[in-house]
Coordinates of C-alpha atoms in Angstrom, one line a residue:
Chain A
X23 CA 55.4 96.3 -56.5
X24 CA 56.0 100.0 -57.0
X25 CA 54.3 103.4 -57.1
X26 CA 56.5 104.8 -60.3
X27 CA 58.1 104.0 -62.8
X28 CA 57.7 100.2 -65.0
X29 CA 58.2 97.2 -63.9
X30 CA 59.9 94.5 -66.6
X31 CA 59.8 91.1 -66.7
X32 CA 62.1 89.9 -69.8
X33 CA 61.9 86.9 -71.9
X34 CA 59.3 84.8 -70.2
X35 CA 58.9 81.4 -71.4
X36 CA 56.7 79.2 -70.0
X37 CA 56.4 81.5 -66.7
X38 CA 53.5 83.7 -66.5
X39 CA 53.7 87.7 -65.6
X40 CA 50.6 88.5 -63.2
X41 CA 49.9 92.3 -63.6
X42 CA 48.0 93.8 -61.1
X43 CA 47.2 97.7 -61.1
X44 CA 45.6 100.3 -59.1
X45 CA 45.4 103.6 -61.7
X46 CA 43.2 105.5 -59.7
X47 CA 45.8 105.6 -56.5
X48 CA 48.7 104.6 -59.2
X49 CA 50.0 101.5 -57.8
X50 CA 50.5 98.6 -59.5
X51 CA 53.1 95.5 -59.6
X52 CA 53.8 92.2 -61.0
X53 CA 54.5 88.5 -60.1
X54 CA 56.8 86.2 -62.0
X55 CA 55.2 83.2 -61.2
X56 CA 57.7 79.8 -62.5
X57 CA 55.4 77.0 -61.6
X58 CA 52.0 76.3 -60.6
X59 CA 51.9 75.8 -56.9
X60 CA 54.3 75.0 -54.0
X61 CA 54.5 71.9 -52.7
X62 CA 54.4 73.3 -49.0
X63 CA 52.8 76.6 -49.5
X64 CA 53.3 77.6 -45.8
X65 CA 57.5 76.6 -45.8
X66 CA 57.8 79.4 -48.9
X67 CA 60.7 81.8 -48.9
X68 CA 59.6 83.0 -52.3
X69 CA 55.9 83.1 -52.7
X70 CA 56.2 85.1 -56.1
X71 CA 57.4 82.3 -57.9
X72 CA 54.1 80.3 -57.3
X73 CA 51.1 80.7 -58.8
X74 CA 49.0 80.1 -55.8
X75 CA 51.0 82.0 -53.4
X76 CA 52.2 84.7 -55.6
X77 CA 48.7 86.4 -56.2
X78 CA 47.5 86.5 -52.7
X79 CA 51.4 87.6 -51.5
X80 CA 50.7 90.7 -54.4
X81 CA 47.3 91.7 -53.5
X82 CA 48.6 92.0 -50.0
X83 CA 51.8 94.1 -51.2
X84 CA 49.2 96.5 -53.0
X85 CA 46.7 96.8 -50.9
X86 CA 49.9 97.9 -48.3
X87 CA 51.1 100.5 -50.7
X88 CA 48.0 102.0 -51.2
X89 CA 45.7 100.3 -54.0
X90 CA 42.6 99.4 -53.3
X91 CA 41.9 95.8 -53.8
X92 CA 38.0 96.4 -55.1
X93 CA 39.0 98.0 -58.5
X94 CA 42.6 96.1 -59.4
X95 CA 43.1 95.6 -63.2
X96 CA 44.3 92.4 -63.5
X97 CA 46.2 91.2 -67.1
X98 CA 48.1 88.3 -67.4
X99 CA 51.2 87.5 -70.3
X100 CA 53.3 84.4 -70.9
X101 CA 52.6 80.7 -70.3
X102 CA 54.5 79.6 -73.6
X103 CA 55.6 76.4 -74.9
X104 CA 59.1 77.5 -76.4
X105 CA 60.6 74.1 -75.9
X106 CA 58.6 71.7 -77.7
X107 CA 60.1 68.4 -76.8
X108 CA 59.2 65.8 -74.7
X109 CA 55.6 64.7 -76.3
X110 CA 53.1 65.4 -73.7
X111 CA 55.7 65.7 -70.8
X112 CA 56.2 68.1 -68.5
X113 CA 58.3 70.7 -69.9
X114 CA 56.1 71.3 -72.7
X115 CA 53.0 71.5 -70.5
X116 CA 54.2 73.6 -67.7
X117 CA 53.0 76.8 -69.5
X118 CA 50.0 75.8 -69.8
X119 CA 49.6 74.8 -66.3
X120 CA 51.2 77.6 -65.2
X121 CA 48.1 79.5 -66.4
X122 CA 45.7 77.7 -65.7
X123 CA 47.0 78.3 -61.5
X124 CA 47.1 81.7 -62.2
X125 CA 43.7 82.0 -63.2
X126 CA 42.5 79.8 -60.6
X127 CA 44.8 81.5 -57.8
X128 CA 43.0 85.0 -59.4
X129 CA 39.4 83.6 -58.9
X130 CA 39.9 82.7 -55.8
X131 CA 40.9 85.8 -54.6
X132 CA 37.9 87.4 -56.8
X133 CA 39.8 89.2 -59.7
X134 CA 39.1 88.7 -62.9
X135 CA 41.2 89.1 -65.9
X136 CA 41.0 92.1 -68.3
X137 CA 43.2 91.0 -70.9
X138 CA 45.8 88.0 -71.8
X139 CA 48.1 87.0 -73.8
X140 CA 49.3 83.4 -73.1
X141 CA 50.1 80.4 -75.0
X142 CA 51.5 79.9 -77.6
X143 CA 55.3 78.9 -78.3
X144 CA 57.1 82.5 -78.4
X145 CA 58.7 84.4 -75.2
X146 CA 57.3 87.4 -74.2
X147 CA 59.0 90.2 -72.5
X148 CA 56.3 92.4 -70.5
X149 CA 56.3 95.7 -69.2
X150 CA 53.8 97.6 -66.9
X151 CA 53.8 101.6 -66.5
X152 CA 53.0 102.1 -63.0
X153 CA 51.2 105.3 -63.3
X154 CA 49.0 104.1 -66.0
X155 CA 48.6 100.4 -65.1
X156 CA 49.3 100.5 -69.3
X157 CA 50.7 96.5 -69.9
X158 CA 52.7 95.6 -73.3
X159 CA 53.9 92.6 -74.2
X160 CA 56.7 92.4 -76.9
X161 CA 57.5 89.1 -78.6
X162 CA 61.0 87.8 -80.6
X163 CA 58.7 87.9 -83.5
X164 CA 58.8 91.9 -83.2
X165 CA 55.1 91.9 -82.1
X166 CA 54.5 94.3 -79.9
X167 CA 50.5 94.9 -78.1
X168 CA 48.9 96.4 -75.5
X169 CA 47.1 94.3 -72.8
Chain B
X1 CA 71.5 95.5 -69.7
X2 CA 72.2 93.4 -66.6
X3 CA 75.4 90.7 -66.8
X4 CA 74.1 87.7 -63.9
X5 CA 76.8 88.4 -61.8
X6 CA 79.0 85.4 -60.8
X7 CA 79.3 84.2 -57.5
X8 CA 82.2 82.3 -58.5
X9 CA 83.7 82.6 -61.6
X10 CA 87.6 81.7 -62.8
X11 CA 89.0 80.8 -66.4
X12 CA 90.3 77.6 -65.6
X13 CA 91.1 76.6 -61.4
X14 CA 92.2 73.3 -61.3
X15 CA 89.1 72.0 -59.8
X16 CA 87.3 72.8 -63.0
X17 CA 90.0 71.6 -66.0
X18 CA 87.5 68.8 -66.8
X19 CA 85.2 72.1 -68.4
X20 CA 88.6 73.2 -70.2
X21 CA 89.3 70.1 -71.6
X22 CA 85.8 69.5 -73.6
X23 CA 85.8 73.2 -74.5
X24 CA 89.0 72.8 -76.4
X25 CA 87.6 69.5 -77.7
X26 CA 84.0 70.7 -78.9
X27 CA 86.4 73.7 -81.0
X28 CA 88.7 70.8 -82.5
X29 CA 85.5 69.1 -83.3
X30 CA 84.2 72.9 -84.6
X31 CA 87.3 73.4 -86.5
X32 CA 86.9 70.0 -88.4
X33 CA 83.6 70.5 -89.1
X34 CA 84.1 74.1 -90.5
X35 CA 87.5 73.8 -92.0
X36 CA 88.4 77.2 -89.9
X37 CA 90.6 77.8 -86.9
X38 CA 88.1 77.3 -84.1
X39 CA 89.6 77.8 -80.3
X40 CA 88.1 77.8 -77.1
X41 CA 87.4 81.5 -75.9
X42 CA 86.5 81.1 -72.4
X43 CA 84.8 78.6 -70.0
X44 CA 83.6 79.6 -66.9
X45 CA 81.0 77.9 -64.4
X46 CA 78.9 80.0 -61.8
X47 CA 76.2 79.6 -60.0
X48 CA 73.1 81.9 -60.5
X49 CA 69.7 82.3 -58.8
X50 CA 67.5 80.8 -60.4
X51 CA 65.4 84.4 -60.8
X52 CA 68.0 85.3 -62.9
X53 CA 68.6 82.7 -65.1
X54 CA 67.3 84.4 -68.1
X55 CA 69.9 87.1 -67.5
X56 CA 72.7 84.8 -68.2
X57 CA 75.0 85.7 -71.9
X58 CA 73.7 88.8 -71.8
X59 CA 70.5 90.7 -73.6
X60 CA 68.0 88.5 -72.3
X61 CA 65.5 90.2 -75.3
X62 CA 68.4 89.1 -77.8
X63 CA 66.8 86.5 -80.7
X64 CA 69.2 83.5 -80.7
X65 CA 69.4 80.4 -82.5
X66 CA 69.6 77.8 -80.2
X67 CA 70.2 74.3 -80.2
X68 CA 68.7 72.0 -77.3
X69 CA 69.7 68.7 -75.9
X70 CA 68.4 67.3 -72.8
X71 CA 70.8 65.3 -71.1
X72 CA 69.4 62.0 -69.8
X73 CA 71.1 59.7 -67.8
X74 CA 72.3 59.6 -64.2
X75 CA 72.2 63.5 -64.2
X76 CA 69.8 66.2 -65.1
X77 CA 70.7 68.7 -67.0
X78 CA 70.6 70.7 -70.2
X79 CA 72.8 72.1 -72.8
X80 CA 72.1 74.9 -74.9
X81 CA 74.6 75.9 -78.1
X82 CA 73.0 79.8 -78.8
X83 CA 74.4 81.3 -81.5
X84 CA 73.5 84.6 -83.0
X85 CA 71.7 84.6 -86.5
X86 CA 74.7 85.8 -88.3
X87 CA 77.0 82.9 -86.8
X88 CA 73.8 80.2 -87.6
X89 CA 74.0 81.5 -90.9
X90 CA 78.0 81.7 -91.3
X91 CA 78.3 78.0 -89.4
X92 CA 75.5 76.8 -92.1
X93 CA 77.0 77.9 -94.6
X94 CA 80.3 76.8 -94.0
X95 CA 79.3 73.2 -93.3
X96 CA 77.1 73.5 -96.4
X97 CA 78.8 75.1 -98.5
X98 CA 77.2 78.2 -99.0
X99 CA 78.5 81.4 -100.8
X100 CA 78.2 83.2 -97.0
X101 CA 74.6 85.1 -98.4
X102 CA 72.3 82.6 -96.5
X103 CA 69.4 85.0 -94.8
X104 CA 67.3 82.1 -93.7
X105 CA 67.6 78.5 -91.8
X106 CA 66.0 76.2 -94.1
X107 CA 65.9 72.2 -93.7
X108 CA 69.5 71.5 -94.5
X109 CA 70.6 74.7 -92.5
X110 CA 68.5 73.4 -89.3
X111 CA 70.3 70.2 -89.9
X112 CA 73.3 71.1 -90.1
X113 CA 73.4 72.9 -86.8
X114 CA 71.5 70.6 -85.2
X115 CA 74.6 67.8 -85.7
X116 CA 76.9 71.1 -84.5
X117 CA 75.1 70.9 -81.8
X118 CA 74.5 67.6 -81.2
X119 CA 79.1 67.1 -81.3
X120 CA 79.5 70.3 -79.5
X121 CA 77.1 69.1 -76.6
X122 CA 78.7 65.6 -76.7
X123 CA 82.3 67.3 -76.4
X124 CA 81.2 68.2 -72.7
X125 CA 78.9 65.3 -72.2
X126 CA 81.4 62.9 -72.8
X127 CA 84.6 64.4 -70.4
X128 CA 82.0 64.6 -67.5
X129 CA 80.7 61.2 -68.6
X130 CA 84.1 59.8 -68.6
X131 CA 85.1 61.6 -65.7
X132 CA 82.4 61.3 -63.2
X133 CA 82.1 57.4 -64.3
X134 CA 78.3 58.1 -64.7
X135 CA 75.7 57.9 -68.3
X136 CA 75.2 61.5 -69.3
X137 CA 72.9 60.6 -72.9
X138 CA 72.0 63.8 -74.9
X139 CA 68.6 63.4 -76.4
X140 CA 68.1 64.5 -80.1
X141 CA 68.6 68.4 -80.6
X142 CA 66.2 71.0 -80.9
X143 CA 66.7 74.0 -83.1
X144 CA 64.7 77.1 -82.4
X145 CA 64.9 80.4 -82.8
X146 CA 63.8 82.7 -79.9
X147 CA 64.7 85.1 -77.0
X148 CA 67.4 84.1 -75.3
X149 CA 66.1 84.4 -71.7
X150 CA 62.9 82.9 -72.9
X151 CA 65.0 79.7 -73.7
X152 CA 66.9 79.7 -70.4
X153 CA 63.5 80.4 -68.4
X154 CA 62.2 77.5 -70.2
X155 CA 65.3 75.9 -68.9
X156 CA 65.4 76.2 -65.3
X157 CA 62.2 74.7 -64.0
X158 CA 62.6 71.3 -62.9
X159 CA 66.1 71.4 -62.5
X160 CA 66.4 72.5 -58.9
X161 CA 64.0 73.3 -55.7
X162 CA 63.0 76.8 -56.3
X163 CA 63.5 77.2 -52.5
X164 CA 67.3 76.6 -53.4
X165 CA 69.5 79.7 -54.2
X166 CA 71.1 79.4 -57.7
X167 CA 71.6 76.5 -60.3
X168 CA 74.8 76.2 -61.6
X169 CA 75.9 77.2 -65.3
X170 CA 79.2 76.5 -67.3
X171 CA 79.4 79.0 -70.9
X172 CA 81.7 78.8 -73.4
X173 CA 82.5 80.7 -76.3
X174 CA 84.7 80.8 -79.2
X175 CA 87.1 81.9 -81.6
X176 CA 87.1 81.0 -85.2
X177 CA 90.3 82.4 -87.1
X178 CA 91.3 84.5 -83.8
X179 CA 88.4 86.4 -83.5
X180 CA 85.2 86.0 -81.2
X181 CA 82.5 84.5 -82.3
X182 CA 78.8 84.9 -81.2
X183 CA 78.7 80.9 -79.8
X184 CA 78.1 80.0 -76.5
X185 CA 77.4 76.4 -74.9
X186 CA 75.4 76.6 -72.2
X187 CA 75.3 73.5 -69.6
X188 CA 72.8 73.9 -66.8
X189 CA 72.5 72.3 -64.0
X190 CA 72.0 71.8 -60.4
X191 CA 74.5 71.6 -57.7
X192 CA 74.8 67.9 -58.7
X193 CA 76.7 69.1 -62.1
X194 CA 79.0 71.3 -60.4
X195 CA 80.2 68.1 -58.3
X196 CA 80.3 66.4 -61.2
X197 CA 82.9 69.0 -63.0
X198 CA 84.9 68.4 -60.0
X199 CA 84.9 64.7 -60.0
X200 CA 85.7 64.7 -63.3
X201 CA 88.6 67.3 -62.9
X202 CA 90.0 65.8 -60.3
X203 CA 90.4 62.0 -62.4
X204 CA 92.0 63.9 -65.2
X205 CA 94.4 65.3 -63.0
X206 CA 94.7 62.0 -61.0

């Protein structure tokens, strides 16, 4: 969470960056969620690392710093498959189920996403510009677009 | 860029010697394989959080070719070989034969560093194996190319409680004809594989 500058997370694989941003009062920040839900949600240390802690554990942090929880942008990057061993195991899956929490986690706390880029079997690093609530994601592939 | 920053970190303390020993036989088994002078460059084991696991080697952003095996057995872990497209290219060649102008991995070249893999990864398997007294299997490598810290991200799940503070993770690197090369074994872990190098330390020394 932060009120300048841009926040970076690198070389996601199958974890999913959750951008959330408040242009109009420029605040904005991201969770790194790493799996889908925690197993005791109320034990947590680290609530950004779940998807269905993580969101409501951001809105909160934003809402605190100023943003106004009615008009958040929300994108979403990562979710990948880089890995693809283990047939229809976990590691191969967790991307995928990594998103669909996120997007689950985001309904329920009635936001809905304006752009994504997930799937897929390439890490993504992804950057957000505070100010702006602008979101890129860059790929190993050299592909580089805004959210 | 960020280095992870290790909490504990030493070349060679007696407690680890297990992780010196298969370092200097994965380069033996380098060195036949290539027909060069490969040593052992370092071997170090630390423990990092497991937010920062896809800071470890360096550039997180840096395209690697990596080769995967999952380690099944009485242990879970991984090991990742990541070499840098150059060295794929160089190692390729040199187990294939190649005039050193290879720009692309094609079928034999992903085969061939698969099997580096696949005896590099073994090196290490084997001396904790042996040491520990315990069935450390690798699985069938997998080569890919990709960010580095996408790899290592993809890693870490699974492998320890998130609500624990670091995993633990023993790199190498090497030299081939006295100079560095861009190759680095990576053997993650939880805190289970860093009792494991000690067991198996302490039987070679015993």
């Amino acid at each position: 969470m932060a009120r300048a500058g841009v926040i970076v997370a690198y070389s996601l694989g199958s974890c999913v960056a959750v951008c959330l941003s408040d242009p109009a009062n420029a605040v904005a920040g991201m969770a790194h969620v790493v799996l889908p839900s925690a197993a005791d949600a109320a034990g947590v240390r680290t609530p950004g690392r779940y998807a269905n802690t993580a969101i409501p554990a951001l809105v909160t942090a934003i809402r605190e710093a100023g943003g106004c929880s009615s008009q958040l942008q929300c994108r979403i990057a990562g979710g990948a498959s880089v890995l693809k061993i283990g047939g229809e195991g976990q590691m191969p899956q967790i991307g995928k189920r990594n998103v669909e929490a996120v997007k689950d986690a985001l309904e329920r706390a009635g936001l809905w996403i304006l752009a994504e880029s997930t799937g897929g079997s390439r890490g993504r690093t992804v950057r957000i510009d505070v100010a702006t609530g602008r979101v890129r994601v860059h790929t190993v592939a050299g592909d580089e677009e805004d959210l | 860029m960020h280095i992870v920053p290790a909490s504990s970190s030493s070349p060679r303390p007696p407690e680890r010697a297990a992780l010196a020993v298969a370092a200097a036989n994965a380069a033996q088994a380098l060195s036949e394989m290539s027909g060069r002078v490969i040593g052992a460059r370092f071997t170090r084991l630390t423990h990092v959080p497991v937010a920062q696991l896809a800071l470890v080697g360096g550039d997180p952003e840096q395209q690697i070719v990596g080769v995967y095996l999952g380690v099944e057995g009485d242990n879970t872990s991984h090991v990742l070989l990541g070499l840098s497209e150059a060295t794929a290219f160089r190692l390729a060649d040199l187990l294939l034969g190649g005039a050193g102008a290879r720009n692309e991995l094609d079928a034999m070249a992903v085969s061939a560093l698969a099997e580096i893999g696949n005896v590099v990864g073994t090196c290490f398997l084997n001396v904790l194996a042996d040491g520990a007294r315990l069935t450390l299997a690798p699985t069938l490598p997998v080569v890919l190319r990709e960010m580095r810290g996408a790899i290592l991200d993809s890693l870490g799940f699974g492998l320890v409680d998130l609500e624990e503070a670091s995993l633990t993770v023993v790199e190498t690197s090497f030299t081939c004809d006295g100079e560095a090369i861009d190759v680095a074994v990576f053997l993650l872990g939880s805190s289970t594989l860093s009792e494991l190098v000690s067991l198996a330390s302490s039987r070679k020394r015993a």
